[in-house]
Each structure stands twice: as C-alpha cells, then as structure tokens.
Amino acid sequence: MTPALSKSPNRNKLIAICGNPNCGKTTIFNGITGLNQHVGNYPGVTVEKVVGQFSYPKNSNIKYYVIDIPGTYSLSAFTPDEYIAASAIFGELKDEGQPDVLIALIDATNLERSIYLLLQIMQSNLPVVVGLNMIDLAERRGIIIDMKKLSDSLGGVEVVPLVGNRGKGIDLLKEKTITLLEQNHREPQKYFDTDTEKLIETLTDKYGNSTRSRAHYMRIIFDENGPAEKSFLAVEGIEAQNILKNGRDKIKERFGSLLTAETRTLTQKAQAIYEASVSKKDHKTKSKSAKIDNFLLHPFLGPIVLAALMVFVFQSIFSWAEPFMEMIESAFSFFSGIVEANMSNGPLRSLITDGIIGGVGSVLIFIPQITILFIFIALMEDSGYMPRAAFLVDRMFRWCGLSGKSFIPMLSAFACAVPGIMATRTIEDRKQRIMTIMVAPLMTCSARLPVYAIMIAAFIPYQTFFGILNLQGLVLTFLYLLGLLMAVVVSFILKKTFLKTEQGTFMMEMPSYKIPTLKSVFIRIINRVKAFVVRAGTIIMAITIIIWALSYYPRSGDVQQEYQNTISQLTSDYENQMIGFENQIEIIKSNSEFNETSYHEIENLLNTVESNSDLTVIKKDLIEKYPENTLLISLLENQKQAELSYQNSKLVFSNQLAGKQIRNSYLGLMGQAVEPLFKPLGWDWKITMSVLASFPAREVIIAVLGTIYNLGTDINEESSSLISKMKLATWENGDKIGQPVFTPGVALSIMIFFALCCQCGATVVTIRHETNSWIYAIATFTYMTVLAYISAFIVYQVFKTLGY
C-alpha cells in the first residue's frame, strides 16, 4: 500500500508511470526504483500493483513513490479490471492518492498509435512528462523524431528520449519529472466538438469537484454503462442521468455513436501531431525483428522451435534445480538434527522439527524450481518472445475458451501451481484469466511425483510392449496427460456456462526483439520469489503446523508409559549383554599373545558396519586377515550383532509408538470417521487419514503412510520397506477384514485422485489472492475434489469388477 501523502510543502510525492503494453514501462520503472519496490494487487480487483520509491539528492527530505500503472491502449473501460489505469490517474483507488505527476511512456517505433492514449492522459489536469522510449530502434528503422516539434505540438509538454534497456535517459527523466513537480502545470487543451465540450462544461459547473478532471468526464460521457458512469450517477442521482442522456443524444446525432465521437477526434489529432514531428528515411531493408519472425512465426518451424524451447525449459526446471533442492533439504535436515540432539523428546521438539522446520522446508525446497521458471519467463517477456509464443499456441486453445496467453501459466503449473496461477497476470481478459487460474492446478506438479512413484513401483508391474515401452512409464504418461485433458474439458464447460465468452479474434502486438537487461530480470525474479515465499510459504507452514497438531494430539499417557517400560527393559538387557562381552574380551586381552594393534584394527572395522549382512562379509574378511584372532573376531561380531539388534529394536518400538499415537490422534480419528465416505474408492481409514494430512502438500502422504505403518517418517518414494508394508497391509475391520488393502485398482484410484484433486492449501489461498475472491478459490477446490472423487470411484469399481 502506498503511504498516505500529507499536504505539507515537503510532503512525499506520488509519480505514476503509464503507457501502452510493451512500451518498456517495467524496464523504466525498474531503472528508476531498483529493488525499492513491492508487488501486490489493487484493492477489489485482480490486477497487479507494483509500487517503488527513490530519493533525489537535492530534495533528500522528500520520498518519491512511483506506481506502475497497468499497460493500456486507451482509458476507455467497461470492467473494474480495465478501469484500473483510469482510476489510478483519477485518484479514485482506495488507499491511493491522486498522482502528483504522470510519466507517459511512448514507444518511439509506434508513435502515432501511442499519441492516442497520451492525448487522453493529458486531459487529466495533471502535469505530464513524456518518455520517448526505444528511440534507438526508431532511428535504425529510419524514423526521425523532432523532439521540439513534438513537444510544441503537445502544447509544450517536456519530451525525454530514452533507451530503457540500456538505462539511457533515465536520470534525465527523473530530473525533468521532479522539476515539473515544482512548476505550475498547463491547463488541458480543448480539442473536442462543441457538443462534447458543452456537456463537459455543464457537468463540471453543476457537479464539479476537485477530484474530477476533464479526462474523468470524458470517461463518464464516452463509456456508456461503464464504471465511471455508474460511480458518477450513484453519487449525483437522476438529474445527472438526464443531463448526461440529453448531452449524449446530441453527440450521437452528430457522430452516429459515442465511440466515433471520441476515436475520430483523437485519431485525427494524433495523426496531425505525428505528421508535424516525424519524418522517415527510405528504409527498404526489413527490420531484424521481422527477419527473426520469418522463422519463429513460420507455420511449420515456429511450433517446432517453441516445442523445443519448452522441452528445454521443462527439463531445466527439474535437472538444474535438483542439486539446489537437495542442498536445501539437507540444510533443513541438519537443522532438524540439531534440534533433536539438543532438546528432550516432547511436543515442543516435535512442533519445531515436524511443524515449523518441516513446514518451512516443504516450501523453500521448491524455490530453485520456481526461480529457474521465473528466469525463463522474464527472459521471454523482456526479449519480446512471449507474445510470439502466445500467438503460436492460440489456435490450439481457442476452441475451449482459453487463449495463447494461457500457455505459459499452464506450463508453469507443471512445476508448481502457485507460480502458474501468478503467471496469469499477463492475461488481460478477466474471464480467460479466471478460467486459466481454475484449470492450472490440474497440471501435474512436481509434488505429485512421489505419490505416483511409490504407487507405480509397488503395484504396477514392469511389463514391456514392443521392446521399448513399459507399463509403468505408460501409466505415468497417462497421469500427466489426464490433467491436461481434464483442463481442456473443464475450460470448455466453463466457457459454455459460468464464464461465457464470445471468442473473438486473437490480437496481440508483436514488440521488437530486445536484449533483456540483467537488472530488470533480476528485480522481477526477486519480486516473484519473494511473493511466492510470503504468500505460499506462510500458508503452507501454517497449515502444516495445524496438521502436526491434529496428528500429534491427544497423546496417550498409557501408550507412552508402555513404550518407556519396554525401552527401559530392552536397554537393561542390552547393557547386561555388553557387560558380559566386555568381561570375555578382558580375559582374551590378559593372554600374553594378545596383539593390541590387531585388536584395534578389528574393532575399528567392525564399528563401520551398519547391517547384519555387512557384518557377515566383514567377519569373513577379518578371519582371512587375522586367522590367529578367530575367537576375538567372533566375540566382537556377537557384540556388534547385539548392538545392531538393540538399535533396530528401539527403532521398531519407536515406530510402533508413533503408529499407535497417530492412530489415536485427532487426525487418525477423523480418518476412521470418514472411512465410509472413501470406502467406495477402495480406501481404508489409514489411506483416508494420509490423504487428509496431505492437504498442505501432496507429498506429505508418503511420510504419513510411513508413520502409520510403523516405519517412521524418514522414508521416501523409493522406500522398499514402505512398499513391502503396503503390500502386506490388510483390512482391520468390516466385510473385507483380512483382505489386502492395496491392489492395482486401489493404487490407480489413489493416483487418479491425486492427479485431479486440489490437495494444496497454498494453491487455494493463491487463487483467492489472485482473483480477490474466495468464491473462485472454493469453487476450484470443490469441482476438483468432486472430479477427483468421481474419477477415482469409477477407476476402482471398474478394476474391482475385473478382479484387480
């Protein structure tokens, strides 16, 4: 939120940067503010708001806040999201003051089109400085712009030439902007017809106040049934409605429509300014961008290049991120180990290790993937390739209600749904944006892979077809394609029902290719990663702690005491064994032929053993090396065997205790209570409870299954012990008592459920944040859960009928 601005002479100043899409606003904004910025949403809408600040040495006591207004081709708007640009200029946004000055950025290569918006902006009664960006590209194309004539044609407005991706002209732009703040600005020019000017004058005289400018009245007049008119009439009432209607009727009588009245006037004015200030050299050579587009937008080569690029991006996200993810996982395991080593067992230690450290770790482990993803997205956006990619895939998506701009968000969701949903901010059409948000979680994210891996390894046989295909790989491929297929089906249904859209022609400006600036890319990545950690991380950690509490409490004192008694007896027996071994070793040591060096070598080798199988191999090697110490080796082997048996028994009893405690926990009781609801899917209460526990993060199911089957949580999807336990698990009650719980049908039922269900609290909260409404978040969670349940039910019942 931009801080409230006082009215003192030395008060902080608010500067707004506005302009067409792809005119370089973000690059200029980053050049002005650097890392001193934060990202949020405008109140009440889904549009992203970026606010930054900078200081100026000559006015060190004043802070200059800069707001990056969303790109638009016109201030004309008919939805709240579209109206943001105009509202920001008019000072109508909640918690935002009216800007003190406007920086209007213009693409020098598309000057005539850019002047149209500039003319609307200059009606705002605010001081305006024009930033003429990409002036170097214009010159290379033979476009010569006379800065003085352009300034004079605009009524004396200051014009600053810029090369944003090189940082040229940014300091001068800041200086001119600050200088403009200290001057009396000019009154807006009047260039509309007499009927329009008369209506503006009437409304101003009768309903004028300090917050409504000529630009504001233009929106009230020209945008029939738009947000500006609705808010105006809500305040001024029926009389204002009649005056507005009568005035509009006269304008329509003259021009035929309100749209023509505005566009004809502004277009003619923009053309006159352009002709007065621009001259062109003969420039027959194709631009570099056009030459590159011959290949990248080629009907055959274009999609191939895009597919290859996406494969590269997709592979990079997983392969490049893996070492960093392992480092993060190791770091959190290290922190957890320190806590366990320095705290006694109890709820506080469990909260810190399993709840807090585990919760934070489950979020931060995905940062490498998300960072790599955002690097590629930022490079594609800043280079100008992103609009080309959207253009190439638009035809594939158009029939189901999505557009080419849905492609990158859906691709991003294959790594994690949260950044995928956040990436929908590039979609201007609100309905398409919401539709993309609601289907993005159906993409198979990396968190689903552990579930797929263990179920496929345990219950899908390794059967090959044609010598190159295998059944396990085909099942995994099917699960990936299932999400994409369902996304298309759901989009089509939404298009025909709740989010009806009239599919128009896909129009997107193809900006010139540019070399991305490292500073701009770096700032964008920092902002996106920070937003992910703050929004998703805090939610996942909070939900993980809640799940921890539900799975930890209530603690049974009787079970705990039984465990302590068992461990005490086990320890006592072990210590007595060790005393016996030590006495026998002392007897051997007393022999005159005893070799101390050989003894220590044998002892050190045996101390490296971690399993009985290794112990057998080591013993054989030792006897071959030290045949004279066979008795000592056998004695030390028995001692090591007793130690391994003691440690293993402690682990078994500890895991049994954890299993009993979680079965008696609130979460376990919940699983048992809702078991009848999920029994048609083939699930017992243990699977049900594990699914409930995996709401914050899908991969949690592996750890929960490990705990409930008395194996502990230190297992993964490759755990042979968990696979073995799952294969041996049987129903504990009901008509299926004694029958195996897990079958191929049950395994597929679980995988289908996870493929389609929104088992991710961070995703739900991110949807709420990005749509600014719980309705879409709840609707997404609900439809995905119902879809997952029905699909899992059908799969299980079919396989049950077939005997699987």
PDB file of C-alpha atoms in Angstrom, residues 233-419:
ATOM      1  CA  LEU A 233     -24.601   8.502 -11.197  1.00  0.00           C
ATOM      2  CA  ALA A 234     -24.522   6.629  -7.865  1.00  0.00           C
ATOM      3  CA  VAL A 235     -23.354   9.888  -6.273  1.00  0.00           C
ATOM      4  CA  GLU A 236     -25.144  12.550  -8.338  1.00  0.00           C
ATOM      5  CA  GLY A 237     -28.524  10.882  -8.928  1.00  0.00           C
ATOM      6  CA  ILE A 238     -31.326  11.031 -11.506  1.00  0.00           C
ATOM      7  CA  GLU A 239     -30.886  14.667 -12.534  1.00  0.00           C
ATOM      8  CA  ALA A 240     -27.290  13.993 -13.580  1.00  0.00           C
ATOM      9  CA  GLN A 241     -28.524  10.959 -15.510  1.00  0.00           C
ATOM     10  CA  ASN A 242     -30.956  13.111 -17.518  1.00  0.00           C
ATOM     11  CA  ILE A 243     -28.328  15.757 -18.280  1.00  0.00           C
ATOM     12  CA  LEU A 244     -25.891  13.059 -19.369  1.00  0.00           C
ATOM     13  CA  LYS A 245     -28.512  11.380 -21.589  1.00  0.00           C
ATOM     14  CA  ASN A 246     -29.512  14.624 -23.312  1.00  0.00           C
ATOM     15  CA  GLY A 247     -25.905  15.585 -23.942  1.00  0.00           C
ATOM     16  CA  ARG A 248     -25.062  12.138 -25.302  1.00  0.00           C
ATOM     17  CA  ASP A 249     -28.055  12.248 -27.651  1.00  0.00           C
ATOM     18  CA  LYS A 250     -26.673  15.393 -29.263  1.00  0.00           C
ATOM     19  CA  ILE A 251     -23.221  13.833 -29.663  1.00  0.00           C
ATOM     20  CA  LYS A 252     -24.719  10.683 -31.205  1.00  0.00           C
ATOM     21  CA  GLU A 253     -26.792  12.808 -33.571  1.00  0.00           C
ATOM     22  CA  ARG A 254     -23.605  14.490 -34.796  1.00  0.00           C
ATOM     23  CA  PHE A 255     -21.282  11.448 -34.985  1.00  0.00           C
ATOM     24  CA  GLY A 256     -23.600   8.439 -35.030  1.00  0.00           C
ATOM     25  CA  SER A 257     -22.062   6.922 -31.846  1.00  0.00           C
ATOM     26  CA  LEU A 258     -20.114   7.905 -28.762  1.00  0.00           C
ATOM     27  CA  LEU A 259     -17.226   5.685 -29.847  1.00  0.00           C
ATOM     28  CA  THR A 260     -16.891   7.518 -33.148  1.00  0.00           C
ATOM     29  CA  ALA A 261     -17.069  10.897 -31.432  1.00  0.00           C
ATOM     30  CA  GLU A 262     -14.016  10.134 -29.303  1.00  0.00           C
ATOM     31  CA  THR A 263     -11.916   7.975 -31.598  1.00  0.00           C
ATOM     32  CA  ARG A 264     -12.296  10.183 -34.686  1.00  0.00           C
ATOM     33  CA  THR A 265     -11.263  13.296 -32.767  1.00  0.00           C
ATOM     34  CA  LEU A 266      -8.289  11.680 -31.042  1.00  0.00           C
ATOM     35  CA  THR A 267      -7.123   9.795 -34.119  1.00  0.00           C
ATOM     36  CA  GLN A 268      -7.146  12.941 -36.280  1.00  0.00           C
ATOM     37  CA  LYS A 269      -5.300  14.906 -33.580  1.00  0.00           C
ATOM     38  CA  ALA A 270      -2.727  12.105 -33.149  1.00  0.00           C
ATOM     39  CA  GLN A 271      -2.172  11.965 -36.915  1.00  0.00           C
ATOM     40  CA  ALA A 272      -1.626  15.729 -37.106  1.00  0.00           C
ATOM     41  CA  ILE A 273       0.931  15.644 -34.268  1.00  0.00           C
ATOM     42  CA  TYR A 274       2.716  12.695 -35.868  1.00  0.00           C
ATOM     43  CA  GLU A 275       2.952  14.342 -39.274  1.00  0.00           C
ATOM     44  CA  ALA A 276       4.230  17.581 -37.734  1.00  0.00           C
ATOM     45  CA  SER A 277       7.060  15.979 -35.767  1.00  0.00           C
ATOM     46  CA  VAL A 278       8.109  12.828 -37.646  1.00  0.00           C
ATOM     47  CA  SER A 279       9.902  12.283 -40.917  1.00  0.00           C
ATOM     48  CA  LYS A 280      11.018   8.983 -42.450  1.00  0.00           C
ATOM     49  CA  LYS A 281      14.047   7.999 -44.451  1.00  0.00           C
ATOM     50  CA  ASP A 282      13.747   5.469 -47.227  1.00  0.00           C
ATOM     51  CA  HIS A 283      14.106   2.224 -45.343  1.00  0.00           C
ATOM     52  CA  LYS A 284      13.526  -0.722 -47.621  1.00  0.00           C
ATOM     53  CA  THR A 285      15.545  -3.255 -45.594  1.00  0.00           C
ATOM     54  CA  LYS A 286      13.490  -5.454 -43.305  1.00  0.00           C
ATOM     55  CA  SER A 287      13.999  -4.915 -39.589  1.00  0.00           C
ATOM     56  CA  LYS A 288      15.866  -7.556 -37.607  1.00  0.00           C
ATOM     57  CA  SER A 289      12.675  -8.419 -35.731  1.00  0.00           C
ATOM     58  CA  ALA A 290      10.849  -9.071 -39.000  1.00  0.00           C
ATOM     59  CA  LYS A 291      13.685 -11.300 -40.226  1.00  0.00           C
ATOM     60  CA  ILE A 292      13.664 -13.312 -36.976  1.00  0.00           C
ATOM     61  CA  ASP A 293       9.893 -13.644 -37.155  1.00  0.00           C
ATOM     62  CA  ASN A 294      10.197 -15.263 -40.574  1.00  0.00           C
ATOM     63  CA  PHE A 295      11.499 -18.288 -38.677  1.00  0.00           C
ATOM     64  CA  LEU A 296       9.944 -18.026 -35.199  1.00  0.00           C
ATOM     65  CA  LEU A 297       6.431 -17.376 -36.546  1.00  0.00           C
ATOM     66  CA  HIS A 298       6.710 -19.738 -39.502  1.00  0.00           C
ATOM     67  CA  PRO A 299       3.646 -22.083 -39.624  1.00  0.00           C
ATOM     68  CA  PHE A 300       5.906 -25.162 -39.541  1.00  0.00           C
ATOM     69  CA  LEU A 301       9.196 -24.050 -37.970  1.00  0.00           C
ATOM     70  CA  GLY A 302       7.626 -21.778 -35.337  1.00  0.00           C
ATOM     71  CA  PRO A 303       5.818 -24.524 -33.373  1.00  0.00           C
ATOM     72  CA  ILE A 304       8.900 -26.777 -33.578  1.00  0.00           C
ATOM     73  CA  VAL A 305      11.136 -24.050 -32.110  1.00  0.00           C
ATOM     74  CA  LEU A 306       8.552 -23.336 -29.400  1.00  0.00           C
ATOM     75  CA  ALA A 307       8.198 -27.037 -28.529  1.00  0.00           C
ATOM     76  CA  ALA A 308      11.981 -27.436 -28.333  1.00  0.00           C
ATOM     77  CA  LEU A 309      12.245 -24.351 -26.138  1.00  0.00           C
ATOM     78  CA  MET A 310       9.519 -25.602 -23.810  1.00  0.00           C
ATOM     79  CA  VAL A 311      11.167 -29.021 -23.518  1.00  0.00           C
ATOM     80  CA  PHE A 312      14.423 -27.260 -22.658  1.00  0.00           C
ATOM     81  CA  VAL A 313      12.692 -25.077 -20.051  1.00  0.00           C
ATOM     82  CA  PHE A 314      10.824 -28.031 -18.591  1.00  0.00           C
ATOM     83  CA  GLN A 315      13.937 -30.193 -18.355  1.00  0.00           C
ATOM     84  CA  SER A 316      15.962 -27.323 -16.897  1.00  0.00           C
ATOM     85  CA  ILE A 317      13.428 -26.734 -14.153  1.00  0.00           C
ATOM     86  CA  PHE A 318      13.901 -30.293 -12.916  1.00  0.00           C
ATOM     87  CA  SER A 319      17.547 -31.063 -13.743  1.00  0.00           C
ATOM     88  CA  TRP A 320      19.153 -27.716 -12.847  1.00  0.00           C
ATOM     89  CA  ALA A 321      17.108 -27.307  -9.682  1.00  0.00           C
ATOM     90  CA  GLU A 322      17.788 -30.782  -8.276  1.00  0.00           C
ATOM     91  CA  PRO A 323      21.239 -30.090  -6.691  1.00  0.00           C
ATOM     92  CA  PHE A 324      19.928 -26.916  -5.038  1.00  0.00           C
ATOM     93  CA  MET A 325      16.817 -28.695  -3.804  1.00  0.00           C
ATOM     94  CA  GLU A 326      18.993 -31.414  -2.283  1.00  0.00           C
ATOM     95  CA  MET A 327      21.101 -28.739  -0.582  1.00  0.00           C
ATOM     96  CA  ILE A 328      18.012 -27.101   0.904  1.00  0.00           C
ATOM     97  CA  GLU A 329      16.644 -30.464   2.020  1.00  0.00           C
ATOM     98  CA  SER A 330      19.982 -31.352   3.624  1.00  0.00           C
ATOM     99  CA  ALA A 331      20.139 -27.979   5.360  1.00  0.00           C
ATOM    100  CA  PHE A 332      16.708 -28.414   6.914  1.00  0.00           C
ATOM    101  CA  SER A 333      17.533 -31.996   7.906  1.00  0.00           C
ATOM    102  CA  PHE A 334      20.689 -30.636   9.562  1.00  0.00           C
ATOM    103  CA  PHE A 335      18.701 -28.001  11.482  1.00  0.00           C
ATOM    104  CA  SER A 336      16.178 -30.639  12.495  1.00  0.00           C
ATOM    105  CA  GLY A 337      19.005 -32.900  13.691  1.00  0.00           C
ATOM    106  CA  ILE A 338      20.476 -30.122  15.820  1.00  0.00           C
ATOM    107  CA  VAL A 339      17.117 -29.535  17.499  1.00  0.00           C
ATOM    108  CA  GLU A 340      16.613 -33.258  18.122  1.00  0.00           C
ATOM    109  CA  ALA A 341      20.110 -33.567  19.588  1.00  0.00           C
ATOM    110  CA  ASN A 342      19.685 -30.632  21.974  1.00  0.00           C
ATOM    111  CA  MET A 343      16.057 -30.982  23.086  1.00  0.00           C
ATOM    112  CA  SER A 344      14.365 -33.716  25.021  1.00  0.00           C
ATOM    113  CA  ASN A 345      11.571 -35.591  23.302  1.00  0.00           C
ATOM    114  CA  GLY A 346       8.203 -33.892  23.641  1.00  0.00           C
ATOM    115  CA  PRO A 347       5.603 -31.719  21.943  1.00  0.00           C
ATOM    116  CA  LEU A 348       7.858 -28.641  21.680  1.00  0.00           C
ATOM    117  CA  ARG A 349      10.604 -30.574  19.896  1.00  0.00           C
ATOM    118  CA  SER A 350       8.052 -32.212  17.617  1.00  0.00           C
ATOM    119  CA  LEU A 351       6.480 -28.819  16.852  1.00  0.00           C
ATOM    120  CA  ILE A 352       9.851 -27.293  15.915  1.00  0.00           C
ATOM    121  CA  THR A 353      11.166 -30.252  13.883  1.00  0.00           C
ATOM    122  CA  ASP A 354       7.997 -31.581  12.230  1.00  0.00           C
ATOM    123  CA  GLY A 355       5.825 -28.461  12.257  1.00  0.00           C
ATOM    124  CA  ILE A 356       7.990 -25.352  11.832  1.00  0.00           C
ATOM    125  CA  ILE A 357      11.194 -26.681  10.236  1.00  0.00           C
ATOM    126  CA  GLY A 358       9.244 -29.233   8.217  1.00  0.00           C
ATOM    127  CA  GLY A 359       6.693 -26.603   7.153  1.00  0.00           C
ATOM    128  CA  VAL A 360       9.289 -24.047   6.069  1.00  0.00           C
ATOM    129  CA  GLY A 361      11.367 -26.719   4.348  1.00  0.00           C
ATOM    130  CA  SER A 362       8.395 -28.015   2.365  1.00  0.00           C
ATOM    131  CA  VAL A 363       8.064 -24.514   0.876  1.00  0.00           C
ATOM    132  CA  LEU A 364      11.649 -23.432   0.377  1.00  0.00           C
ATOM    133  CA  ILE A 365      12.617 -26.681  -1.316  1.00  0.00           C
ATOM    134  CA  PHE A 366      10.653 -25.543  -4.401  1.00  0.00           C
ATOM    135  CA  ILE A 367      12.397 -22.150  -4.647  1.00  0.00           C
ATOM    136  CA  PRO A 368      15.120 -23.389  -7.067  1.00  0.00           C
ATOM    137  CA  GLN A 369      12.463 -24.688  -9.500  1.00  0.00           C
ATOM    138  CA  ILE A 370      10.427 -21.513  -9.198  1.00  0.00           C
ATOM    139  CA  THR A 371      13.478 -19.278  -9.623  1.00  0.00           C
ATOM    140  CA  ILE A 372      14.557 -21.089 -12.798  1.00  0.00           C
ATOM    141  CA  LEU A 373      10.995 -20.901 -14.114  1.00  0.00           C
ATOM    142  CA  PHE A 374      10.773 -17.155 -13.472  1.00  0.00           C
ATOM    143  CA  ILE A 375      14.171 -16.603 -15.097  1.00  0.00           C
ATOM    144  CA  PHE A 376      12.894 -18.141 -18.333  1.00  0.00           C
ATOM    145  CA  ILE A 377       9.574 -16.273 -18.139  1.00  0.00           C
ATOM    146  CA  ALA A 378      11.341 -12.944 -17.506  1.00  0.00           C
ATOM    147  CA  LEU A 379      13.768 -13.539 -20.383  1.00  0.00           C
ATOM    148  CA  MET A 380      10.933 -14.450 -22.769  1.00  0.00           C
ATOM    149  CA  GLU A 381       8.897 -11.411 -21.699  1.00  0.00           C
ATOM    150  CA  ASP A 382      11.741  -8.889 -21.859  1.00  0.00           C
ATOM    151  CA  SER A 383      13.109 -10.237 -25.141  1.00  0.00           C
ATOM    152  CA  GLY A 384       9.710  -9.947 -26.850  1.00  0.00           C
ATOM    153  CA  TYR A 385       9.281 -13.690 -27.494  1.00  0.00           C
ATOM    154  CA  MET A 386       6.390 -14.233 -25.080  1.00  0.00           C
ATOM    155  CA  PRO A 387       3.733 -12.652 -27.373  1.00  0.00           C
ATOM    156  CA  ARG A 388       5.028 -14.846 -30.215  1.00  0.00           C
ATOM    157  CA  ALA A 389       4.640 -17.987 -28.102  1.00  0.00           C
ATOM    158  CA  ALA A 390       1.096 -16.974 -27.198  1.00  0.00           C
ATOM    159  CA  PHE A 391       0.299 -16.369 -30.854  1.00  0.00           C
ATOM    160  CA  LEU A 392       1.575 -19.814 -31.885  1.00  0.00           C
ATOM    161  CA  VAL A 393      -0.493 -21.785 -29.365  1.00  0.00           C
ATOM    162  CA  ASP A 394      -3.646 -19.673 -29.504  1.00  0.00           C
ATOM    163  CA  ARG A 395      -5.255 -21.822 -32.193  1.00  0.00           C
ATOM    164  CA  MET A 396      -4.914 -24.945 -30.016  1.00  0.00           C
ATOM    165  CA  PHE A 397      -6.575 -23.282 -27.016  1.00  0.00           C
ATOM    166  CA  ARG A 398      -9.155 -21.015 -28.625  1.00  0.00           C
ATOM    167  CA  TRP A 399     -11.976 -23.554 -29.069  1.00  0.00           C
ATOM    168  CA  CYS A 400     -12.183 -24.349 -25.342  1.00  0.00           C
ATOM    169  CA  GLY A 401     -12.277 -20.746 -24.132  1.00  0.00           C
ATOM    170  CA  LEU A 402      -8.599 -20.223 -23.351  1.00  0.00           C
ATOM    171  CA  SER A 403      -6.148 -18.141 -25.342  1.00  0.00           C
ATOM    172  CA  GLY A 404      -2.495 -18.259 -26.273  1.00  0.00           C
ATOM    173  CA  LYS A 405      -1.683 -16.303 -23.144  1.00  0.00           C
ATOM    174  CA  SER A 406      -2.862 -19.263 -21.041  1.00  0.00           C
ATOM    175  CA  PHE A 407       0.056 -21.322 -22.323  1.00  0.00           C
ATOM    176  CA  ILE A 408       2.851 -20.050 -20.056  1.00  0.00           C
ATOM    177  CA  PRO A 409       0.780 -20.180 -16.833  1.00  0.00           C
ATOM    178  CA  MET A 410      -0.261 -23.765 -17.592  1.00  0.00           C
ATOM    179  CA  LEU A 411       3.322 -24.687 -18.423  1.00  0.00           C
ATOM    180  CA  SER A 412       4.462 -23.081 -15.167  1.00  0.00           C
ATOM    181  CA  ALA A 413       1.926 -25.140 -13.227  1.00  0.00           C
ATOM    182  CA  PHE A 414       3.762 -28.341 -14.191  1.00  0.00           C
ATOM    183  CA  ALA A 415       6.444 -27.239 -11.717  1.00  0.00           C
ATOM    184  CA  CYS A 416       4.080 -25.772  -9.123  1.00  0.00           C
ATOM    185  CA  ALA A 417       0.521 -24.462  -9.381  1.00  0.00           C
ATOM    186  CA  VAL A 418       1.294 -21.353  -7.308  1.00  0.00           C
ATOM    187  CA  PRO A 419       3.673 -19.641  -9.783  1.00  0.00           C
TER     188      PRO A 419
END
